[in-house]
CSV table of C-alpha atoms and ligand atoms in Angstrom, one decimal:
chain,number,residue,atom,x,y,z
V,82,MET,CA,49.0,42.5,-10.4
V,83,THR,CA,52.3,41.7,-8.5
V,84,PRO,CA,51.9,39.5,-5.6
V,85,ARG,CA,52.7,42.5,-3.2
V,86,ALA,CA,50.3,44.8,-5.2
V,87,ARG,CA,47.5,42.1,-4.8
V,88,ALA,CA,48.4,41.8,-1.0
V,89,LEU,CA,48.2,45.4,-0.5
V,90,ALA,CA,44.6,45.5,-2.6
V,91,PHE,CA,43.4,42.9,-0.2
V,92,CYS,CA,45.0,44.9,2.9
V,93,GLU,CA,42.9,48.2,1.7
V,94,ARG,CA,39.6,46.2,1.2
V,95,PHE,CA,39.8,44.4,4.7
V,96,GLY,CA,41.0,47.5,6.6
V,97,LEU,CA,44.8,46.0,7.3
V,98,ARG,CA,48.3,47.2,7.2
V,99,LEU,CA,49.9,43.8,6.4
V,100,PRO,CA,48.4,40.9,4.8
V,101,VAL,CA,48.5,38.4,7.7
V,102,VAL,CA,45.2,36.9,9.2
V,103,MET,CA,45.1,35.4,12.6
V,104,GLY,CA,43.4,32.1,12.2
V,105,PRO,CA,40.1,31.8,14.3
V,106,MET,CA,40.7,29.3,16.7
V,107,ALA,CA,37.6,27.8,18.8
V,108,GLY,CA,39.0,27.5,22.4
V,109,ALA,CA,42.2,29.2,21.5
V,110,SER,CA,41.6,32.9,20.3
V,111,PRO,CA,41.8,35.1,23.5
V,112,PRO,CA,41.1,38.8,23.1
V,113,ALA,CA,44.8,39.8,23.9
V,114,LEU,CA,46.1,37.7,20.9
V,115,ALA,CA,43.5,39.1,18.5
V,116,ALA,CA,44.2,42.4,19.7
V,117,ALA,CA,48.0,42.2,19.3
V,118,VAL,CA,47.5,40.7,15.8
V,119,ALA,CA,45.1,43.5,15.1
V,120,ASP,CA,47.4,46.0,16.3
V,121,ALA,CA,50.2,44.8,14.3
V,122,GLY,CA,48.2,45.6,11.2
V,123,GLY,CA,47.0,42.1,10.6
V,124,LEU,CA,43.1,40.9,11.1
V,125,GLY,CA,42.6,39.7,14.5
V,126,GLY,CA,40.2,36.6,15.0
V,127,LEU,CA,37.6,34.8,17.2
V,128,GLY,CA,36.8,31.2,16.8
V,129,ALA,CA,33.1,31.3,18.3
V,130,LEU,CA,32.2,27.6,17.8
V,131,GLN,CA,31.6,26.9,21.6
V,132,MET,CA,30.3,30.5,22.6
V,133,GLY,CA,26.9,31.5,23.1
V,134,PRO,CA,25.7,34.9,22.3
V,135,ALA,CA,26.9,36.5,26.0
V,136,ALA,CA,30.3,35.0,25.5
V,137,ILE,CA,30.6,36.4,22.0
V,138,ALA,CA,29.4,40.0,23.2
V,139,ALA,CA,31.7,39.8,26.0
V,140,TRP,CA,34.9,38.9,23.7
V,141,VAL,CA,34.1,41.8,21.0
V,142,ALA,CA,33.7,44.2,24.0
V,143,GLU,CA,37.1,43.0,25.5
V,144,PHE,CA,38.5,43.1,22.1
V,145,ARG,CA,37.4,46.5,21.3
V,146,GLY,CA,38.9,47.9,24.7
V,147,ARG,CA,42.1,46.3,23.7
V,148,SER,CA,42.4,47.5,19.9
V,149,ASN,CA,40.9,49.6,17.2
V,150,GLY,CA,42.2,47.3,14.8
V,151,ALA,CA,40.0,44.6,12.4
V,152,PHE,CA,39.1,41.5,13.4
V,153,GLN,CA,36.8,38.7,12.2
V,154,ILE,CA,34.3,36.2,14.0
V,155,ASN,CA,34.3,32.7,12.9
V,156,THR,CA,32.0,29.9,13.6
V,157,TRP,CA,31.2,26.6,12.2
V,158,ILE,CA,28.3,25.9,9.8
V,159,PRO,CA,26.5,22.7,11.5
V,160,ASP,CA,26.8,19.4,10.2
V,161,PRO,CA,23.7,17.1,10.0
V,162,ALA,CA,22.8,15.1,13.0
V,163,PRO,CA,25.3,12.2,13.5
V,164,ALA,CA,24.2,8.6,13.2
V,165,ARG,CA,24.0,6.8,16.3
V,166,ASP,CA,25.7,3.2,17.0
V,167,ALA,CA,25.3,1.8,20.2
V,168,ALA,CA,28.0,-0.8,19.8
V,169,ALA,CA,30.6,1.6,18.9
V,170,GLU,CA,29.6,4.1,21.7
V,171,ALA,CA,29.9,1.3,24.0
V,172,ARG,CA,33.5,0.4,22.7
V,173,MET,CA,34.4,4.0,23.0
V,174,ALA,CA,33.2,4.4,26.4
V,175,ALA,CA,35.1,1.1,27.4
V,176,LEU,CA,38.5,2.5,25.7
V,177,LEU,CA,38.0,5.8,27.6
V,178,GLU,CA,37.6,3.8,30.9
V,179,ALA,CA,40.8,2.0,30.2
V,180,HIS,CA,42.4,5.2,29.7
V,181,GLY,CA,41.2,6.7,33.2
V,182,ALA,CA,38.3,8.7,32.2
V,183,ALA,CA,34.5,8.5,32.3
V,184,PRO,CA,32.8,8.8,29.1
V,185,GLY,CA,31.0,12.4,28.4
V,186,ALA,CA,27.4,12.1,28.2
V,187,LEU,CA,26.2,11.7,24.4
V,188,GLU,CA,23.2,13.9,25.0
V,189,GLY,CA,22.8,17.6,23.1
V,190,PRO,CA,22.9,20.3,22.6
V,191,PHE,CA,26.6,19.8,21.7
V,192,VAL,CA,27.3,23.5,20.9
V,193,PRO,CA,25.4,26.7,21.3
V,194,ASP,CA,22.4,27.2,19.0
V,195,PHE,CA,23.7,28.2,15.6
V,196,ASP,CA,20.9,30.7,14.7
V,197,ALA,CA,21.4,32.4,18.0
V,198,GLN,CA,25.1,32.7,17.3
V,199,CYS,CA,24.5,34.2,14.0
V,200,ALA,CA,22.2,36.8,15.5
V,201,ALA,CA,24.9,37.6,18.2
V,202,ILE,CA,27.7,38.0,15.5
V,203,LEU,CA,25.5,40.6,13.5
V,204,ALA,CA,24.7,42.3,16.7
V,205,ALA,CA,28.5,42.5,17.6
V,206,GLY,CA,29.0,44.1,14.1
V,207,PRO,CA,32.4,42.9,13.3
V,208,PRO,CA,34.2,44.1,10.0
V,209,VAL,CA,35.0,40.3,8.7
V,210,VAL,CA,33.0,37.1,9.5
V,211,SER,CA,34.3,33.6,8.4
V,212,SER,CA,32.8,30.3,8.1
V,213,ILE,CA,33.9,26.8,8.0
V,214,MET,CA,32.6,23.3,7.3
V,215,GLY,CA,30.1,24.8,4.8
V,216,VAL,CA,28.5,28.1,3.7
V,217,TRP,CA,26.4,30.3,5.6
V,218,PRO,CA,22.5,30.4,4.8
V,219,ALA,CA,21.5,32.7,1.8
V,220,ALA,CA,19.6,34.7,4.4
V,221,PHE,CA,22.4,35.4,6.6
V,222,VAL,CA,24.7,36.1,3.7
V,223,ALA,CA,22.1,39.0,2.7
V,224,GLU,CA,22.0,40.3,6.4
V,225,LEU,CA,26.1,40.5,5.7
V,226,LYS,CA,25.7,42.4,2.6
V,227,ALA,CA,23.4,44.8,3.7
V,228,ARG,CA,25.7,45.8,6.7
V,229,GLY,CA,28.8,45.6,4.5
V,230,ILE,CA,30.4,42.9,6.6
V,231,LEU,CA,33.0,40.9,4.7
V,232,TRP,CA,32.7,37.1,4.6
V,233,ILE,CA,35.9,34.7,4.2
V,234,ALA,CA,34.8,31.3,3.4
V,235,ALA,CA,37.0,28.3,4.4
V,236,VAL,CA,37.4,25.7,1.7
V,237,THR,CA,39.3,22.6,1.1
V,238,SER,CA,38.8,21.7,-2.5
V,239,LEU,CA,38.1,23.5,-5.9
V,240,ALA,CA,34.6,22.4,-5.9
V,241,GLU,CA,34.0,24.2,-2.7
V,242,ALA,CA,35.9,27.2,-3.6
V,243,ARG,CA,33.3,27.5,-6.4
V,244,GLN,CA,30.3,26.9,-4.1
V,245,ALA,CA,31.5,29.5,-1.7
V,246,ALA,CA,32.1,32.1,-4.2
V,247,ALA,CA,28.7,31.6,-5.8
V,248,ALA,CA,27.1,32.0,-2.6
V,249,GLY,CA,28.8,35.4,-2.0
V,250,ALA,CA,32.0,35.0,-0.2
V,251,ASP,CA,34.3,37.9,-0.4
V,252,ALA,CA,37.4,35.9,-0.1
V,253,LEU,CA,38.1,32.3,0.3
V,254,GLY,CA,40.4,30.9,3.0
V,255,VAL,CA,41.9,28.1,1.2
V,256,ALA,CA,43.2,25.3,3.6
V,257,GLY,CA,46.2,22.9,2.9
V,258,VAL,CA,46.0,19.7,4.6
V,259,GLU,CA,49.3,20.9,6.5
V,260,ALA,CA,47.0,23.0,8.5
V,261,GLY,CA,46.4,22.6,12.4
V,262,GLY,CA,43.0,22.0,13.5
V,263,HIS,CA,40.1,21.1,11.7
V,264,ARG,CA,40.1,20.0,8.1
V,265,GLY,CA,37.0,22.2,7.0
V,266,ALA,CA,35.6,19.9,4.4
V,267,PHE,CA,31.9,20.8,3.8
V,268,ASP,CA,30.8,16.9,4.0
V,269,ALA,CA,32.6,15.5,6.9
V,270,GLY,CA,32.8,12.3,5.1
V,271,LYS,CA,35.2,13.4,2.4
V,272,ALA,CA,37.6,15.2,4.9
V,273,ALA,CA,39.9,12.6,4.4
V,274,GLY,CA,39.9,12.5,0.7
V,275,GLN,CA,40.1,16.3,0.2
V,276,GLY,CA,43.9,16.4,1.1
V,277,GLY,CA,45.2,19.3,-1.3
V,278,THR,CA,48.2,20.9,0.2
V,279,THR,CA,48.4,24.7,0.2
V,280,PHE,CA,51.1,24.5,-2.6
V,281,ALA,CA,48.6,22.6,-4.9
V,282,LEU,CA,45.3,24.3,-3.8
V,283,VAL,CA,46.3,28.0,-3.8
V,284,PRO,CA,47.3,28.6,-7.5
V,285,LEU,CA,44.4,26.2,-8.8
V,286,ILE,CA,41.8,28.1,-6.9
V,287,ALA,CA,43.4,31.7,-7.3
V,288,ASP,CA,43.1,31.1,-11.0
V,289,ALA,CA,39.6,29.7,-10.9
V,290,VAL,CA,37.9,32.2,-8.8
V,291,SER,CA,37.5,36.0,-9.2
V,292,VAL,CA,37.4,36.6,-5.1
V,293,PRO,CA,40.8,37.0,-3.3
V,294,VAL,CA,42.6,33.9,-1.7
V,295,VAL,CA,43.9,33.9,1.9
V,296,ALA,CA,46.2,30.9,2.0
V,297,SER,CA,46.3,28.9,5.2
V,298,GLY,CA,48.3,25.8,6.1
V,299,GLY,CA,51.9,25.5,7.1
V,300,ILE,CA,52.7,29.2,7.0
V,301,ALA,CA,54.9,30.2,9.7
V,302,ASP,CA,57.3,32.7,8.6
V,303,GLY,CA,58.1,35.3,6.2
V,304,ARG,CA,59.2,32.6,3.3
V,305,GLY,CA,55.7,31.0,3.8
V,306,LEU,CA,53.9,34.2,3.5
V,307,ALA,CA,56.1,35.2,0.6
V,308,ALA,CA,55.5,31.6,-1.2
V,309,ALA,CA,51.8,32.0,-0.6
V,310,LEU,CA,51.8,35.5,-2.3
V,311,ALA,CA,53.9,34.4,-5.2
V,312,LEU,CA,51.2,31.5,-5.6
V,313,GLY,CA,48.3,33.7,-6.1
V,314,ALA,CA,47.2,34.3,-2.5
V,315,SER,CA,46.3,37.9,-1.4
V,316,ALA,CA,47.1,37.1,2.5
V,317,ALA,CA,48.0,34.2,4.7
V,318,GLN,CA,46.1,32.8,7.6
V,319,ILE,CA,48.4,31.5,10.5
V,320,GLY,CA,47.2,29.3,13.5
V,321,THR,CA,49.9,27.3,15.1
V,322,ALA,CA,52.7,29.7,14.5
V,323,LEU,CA,50.7,32.1,16.8
V,324,LEU,CA,50.0,29.4,19.4
V,325,ARG,CA,53.5,29.8,21.6
V,326,THR,CA,53.1,33.7,21.6
V,327,PRO,CA,52.6,34.7,25.4
V,328,GLU,CA,49.2,36.3,24.3
V,329,ALA,CA,47.9,32.9,23.3
V,330,GLY,CA,48.3,31.4,26.7
V,331,THR,CA,48.4,28.4,25.7
V,332,ASN,CA,48.8,25.3,28.0
V,333,PRO,CA,52.6,25.3,28.6
V,334,VAL,CA,52.6,21.3,27.6
V,335,TRP,CA,50.8,21.9,24.4
V,336,ALA,CA,53.2,25.1,23.5
V,337,GLU,CA,56.4,23.1,24.2
V,338,ALA,CA,55.2,19.9,22.2
V,339,ILE,CA,54.3,22.6,19.3
V,340,GLY,CA,58.0,23.6,19.4
V,341,ARG,CA,59.3,20.2,19.1
V,342,ALA,CA,57.0,18.8,16.6
V,343,LEU,CA,58.2,17.5,13.4
V,344,PRO,CA,55.8,17.5,10.4
V,345,GLU,CA,55.6,13.6,11.0
V,346,ASP,CA,54.8,14.2,14.7
V,347,THR,CA,51.4,15.6,13.6
V,348,VAL,CA,48.5,13.3,12.5
V,349,GLN,CA,45.0,13.8,11.1
V,350,THR,CA,42.7,12.1,13.6
V,351,ARG,CA,39.1,12.2,14.7
V,352,ALA,CA,40.2,10.9,18.1
V,353,PHE,CA,39.2,14.2,19.9
V,354,SER,CA,36.1,15.4,18.2
V,355,GLY,CA,35.0,12.9,15.5
V,356,ARG,CA,35.9,15.5,12.6
V,357,LEU,CA,39.1,15.0,11.0
V,358,ALA,CA,41.6,17.3,12.4
V,359,ARG,CA,45.5,17.8,12.5
V,360,ALA,CA,47.0,17.3,16.2
V,361,ILE,CA,49.9,16.1,17.7
V,362,ARG,CA,50.4,12.4,17.9
V,363,SER,CA,49.7,10.9,21.1
V,364,GLU,CA,49.1,7.7,23.1
V,365,TRP,CA,45.5,8.8,22.8
V,366,THR,CA,45.5,9.7,18.8
V,367,GLU,CA,47.1,6.1,18.5
V,368,ALA,CA,44.7,4.1,20.5
V,369,VAL,CA,41.7,5.4,18.9
V,370,GLY,CA,42.7,4.7,15.4
V,371,ASP,CA,39.7,4.2,13.3
V,372,ALA,CA,37.3,3.9,16.2
V,373,ALA,CA,36.2,7.4,16.6
V,374,LEU,CA,32.3,8.2,17.0
V,375,PRO,CA,30.9,10.7,14.5
V,376,TYR,CA,31.1,14.6,15.3
V,377,PRO,CA,30.2,15.9,17.7
V,378,LEU,CA,29.5,12.7,19.6
V,379,GLN,CA,33.5,11.9,19.9
V,380,ARG,CA,34.1,15.4,21.2
V,381,ALA,CA,31.3,15.0,23.8
V,382,ALA,CA,32.5,11.4,24.8
V,383,THR,CA,36.2,12.7,25.4
V,384,GLY,CA,34.9,15.7,27.2
V,385,PRO,CA,36.2,14.6,30.7
V,386,LEU,CA,39.3,12.9,29.2
V,387,ARG,CA,40.6,16.2,27.5
V,388,GLU,CA,39.7,18.2,30.5
V,389,ALA,CA,41.4,15.9,33.2
V,390,ALA,CA,44.7,15.8,30.8
V,391,ALA,CA,44.8,19.5,30.3
V,392,LYS,CA,44.8,19.9,34.0
V,393,ALA,CA,47.3,17.3,34.5
V,394,GLY,CA,49.6,18.5,31.6
V,395,ASP,CA,49.2,14.8,30.3
V,396,ALA,CA,50.4,15.1,26.6
V,397,GLY,CA,49.4,11.4,26.2
V,398,HIS,CA,45.9,12.5,26.2
V,399,MET,CA,45.7,16.4,26.1
V,400,GLN,CA,43.9,17.9,22.6
V,401,MET,CA,47.0,19.4,21.2
V,402,TRP,CA,45.9,20.8,17.7
V,403,ALA,CA,49.1,21.6,15.3
V,404,GLY,CA,50.0,22.1,12.0
V,405,GLN,CA,52.9,20.5,10.1
V,406,ALA,CA,55.3,23.9,10.3
V,407,ALA,CA,54.8,23.7,14.3
V,408,SER,CA,58.5,23.7,15.0
V,409,LEU,CA,58.7,27.2,13.3
V,410,ALA,CA,56.3,28.6,15.9
V,411,ARG,CA,58.1,31.1,18.0
V,412,ALA,CA,57.7,32.0,21.7
V,413,GLU,CA,57.8,35.7,20.9
V,414,PRO,CA,55.0,38.4,21.2
V,415,ALA,CA,52.4,37.9,18.7
V,416,GLY,CA,52.9,41.4,17.2
V,417,GLU,CA,56.5,40.9,16.5
V,418,VAL,CA,55.8,37.5,14.8
V,419,VAL,CA,53.3,39.1,12.3
V,420,GLN,CA,55.3,42.2,11.5
V,421,ARG,CA,58.2,40.0,11.0
V,422,MET,CA,56.5,37.8,8.7
V,423,TRP,CA,55.7,40.8,6.4
V,424,GLU,CA,59.2,42.3,6.7
V,425,GLU,CA,60.7,39.0,5.5
V,426,ALA,CA,57.9,38.5,3.0
V,427,SER,CA,58.4,42.0,1.5
V,428,GLY,CA,62.3,41.7,1.2
V,429,ILE,CA,61.9,38.1,-0.6
V,430,LEU,CA,59.1,39.7,-2.9
V,431,ALA,CA,61.3,42.7,-3.7
J,750,LIG,C1,43.7,25.2,18.0
J,750,LIG,C2,43.2,25.5,16.7
J,750,LIG,C3,41.8,25.8,16.7
J,750,LIG,C4,41.1,26.2,15.3
J,750,LIG,N1,39.9,26.3,15.2
J,750,LIG,C5,39.3,26.8,14.4
J,750,LIG,C6,38.1,27.2,14.0
J,750,LIG,O1,37.0,27.1,15.2
J,750,LIG,N2,37.6,27.8,13.0
J,750,LIG,C7,38.4,27.6,12.0
J,750,LIG,O2,37.8,28.3,10.7
J,750,LIG,N3,39.5,27.3,11.8
J,750,LIG,C8,40.2,26.9,13.0
J,750,LIG,N4,41.4,26.6,13.0
J,750,LIG,C9,42.3,26.7,11.8
J,750,LIG,C10,42.7,28.2,11.8
J,750,LIG,O3,42.1,29.2,11.8
J,750,LIG,C11,43.9,28.2,10.6
J,750,LIG,O4,43.2,28.2,9.4
J,750,LIG,C12,45.0,27.1,10.7
J,750,LIG,O5,45.5,27.0,11.9
J,750,LIG,C13,46.2,27.7,9.6
J,750,LIG,O6,47.1,26.5,9.6
J,750,LIG,P1,48.4,26.5,10.4
J,750,LIG,O7,48.1,26.0,11.7
J,750,LIG,O8,49.3,25.6,9.9
J,750,LIG,O9,49.0,27.9,10.4
J,750,LIG,C14,41.9,26.2,14.4
J,750,LIG,C15,43.4,25.8,14.2
J,750,LIG,C16,43.9,25.7,15.5
J,750,LIG,C17,45.4,25.3,15.4
């Protein structure tokens, strides 16, 4: 099968007109952005990690008011409870105070209840869901299958790809280390070691599993999309390349930093959440070094710091996720970005 035919087969199955998936981005996937991508023929997306049932229902209602297109709802499979270390927590509190922020309370619940989120996702009835940091429990997968909801599972290694395919995933979101945001290793302790690139992982996993592969990480224009399809992917998932679009509503300091960031200006860091993630290097990422608390304690501890920095436009302390291809991101409407990617890729593949 040619790369183009493979992409079109994926589009047919997932209800799309072009093989571009908006990366679901917790805290950064407003309905307007998802609707623009869906209206252009791609898959819109919601990163629902920090949203409870009412917020999920409201997002879906707003999306459906704007677009008849396809969309996915994503959430994170919960990690085991973090180990507590009073001395490390005290050191992080002191570091936060030295950077002018009160340490956030280290008391849960840190995110909305997972079972309630799962129920809200089923109630919303999206055509597609996606997981990251693990696989959905078998009972939830059975509910998806019964409703005909397709499941894209994010994976960062061949072993995770095999595990997700065996658990019933309909497609694998194969994430290279170039990607912006969190490294979705199933075991947080393995995230730093599982640093395969998009170029290395996509053909390896496409050969090894029978379900379609959605390549993610460092894909920001038609060349990247064509390369991903040539490597064996059926579609590409893009995150950073959408963050400068007007529909994303990204904090202007963050959006400008993305436009300027070279690959070496991004860093894998646990400084904001405690889970390894790619962000723009800053005074805060450098100051934390290896001292971050485990997820989600670091996220809770840095809550006041992140909030104050975002309000003040303080790039030194703001949470600014970005992938290595950040400088290719364009400040243009999301529908145009996605359509141009497919036009350019089609030309290259022809
Ligand atoms: C701001 C931001 C938030 C993200 N949040 C999530 C998330 O909640 N769940 C998820 O599966 N992926 C998340 N991602 C990953 C994206 O969905 C996508 O796979 C990734 O951005 C692709 O790499 P790229 O940034 O190089 O395009 C996030 C990425 C960014 C940049």
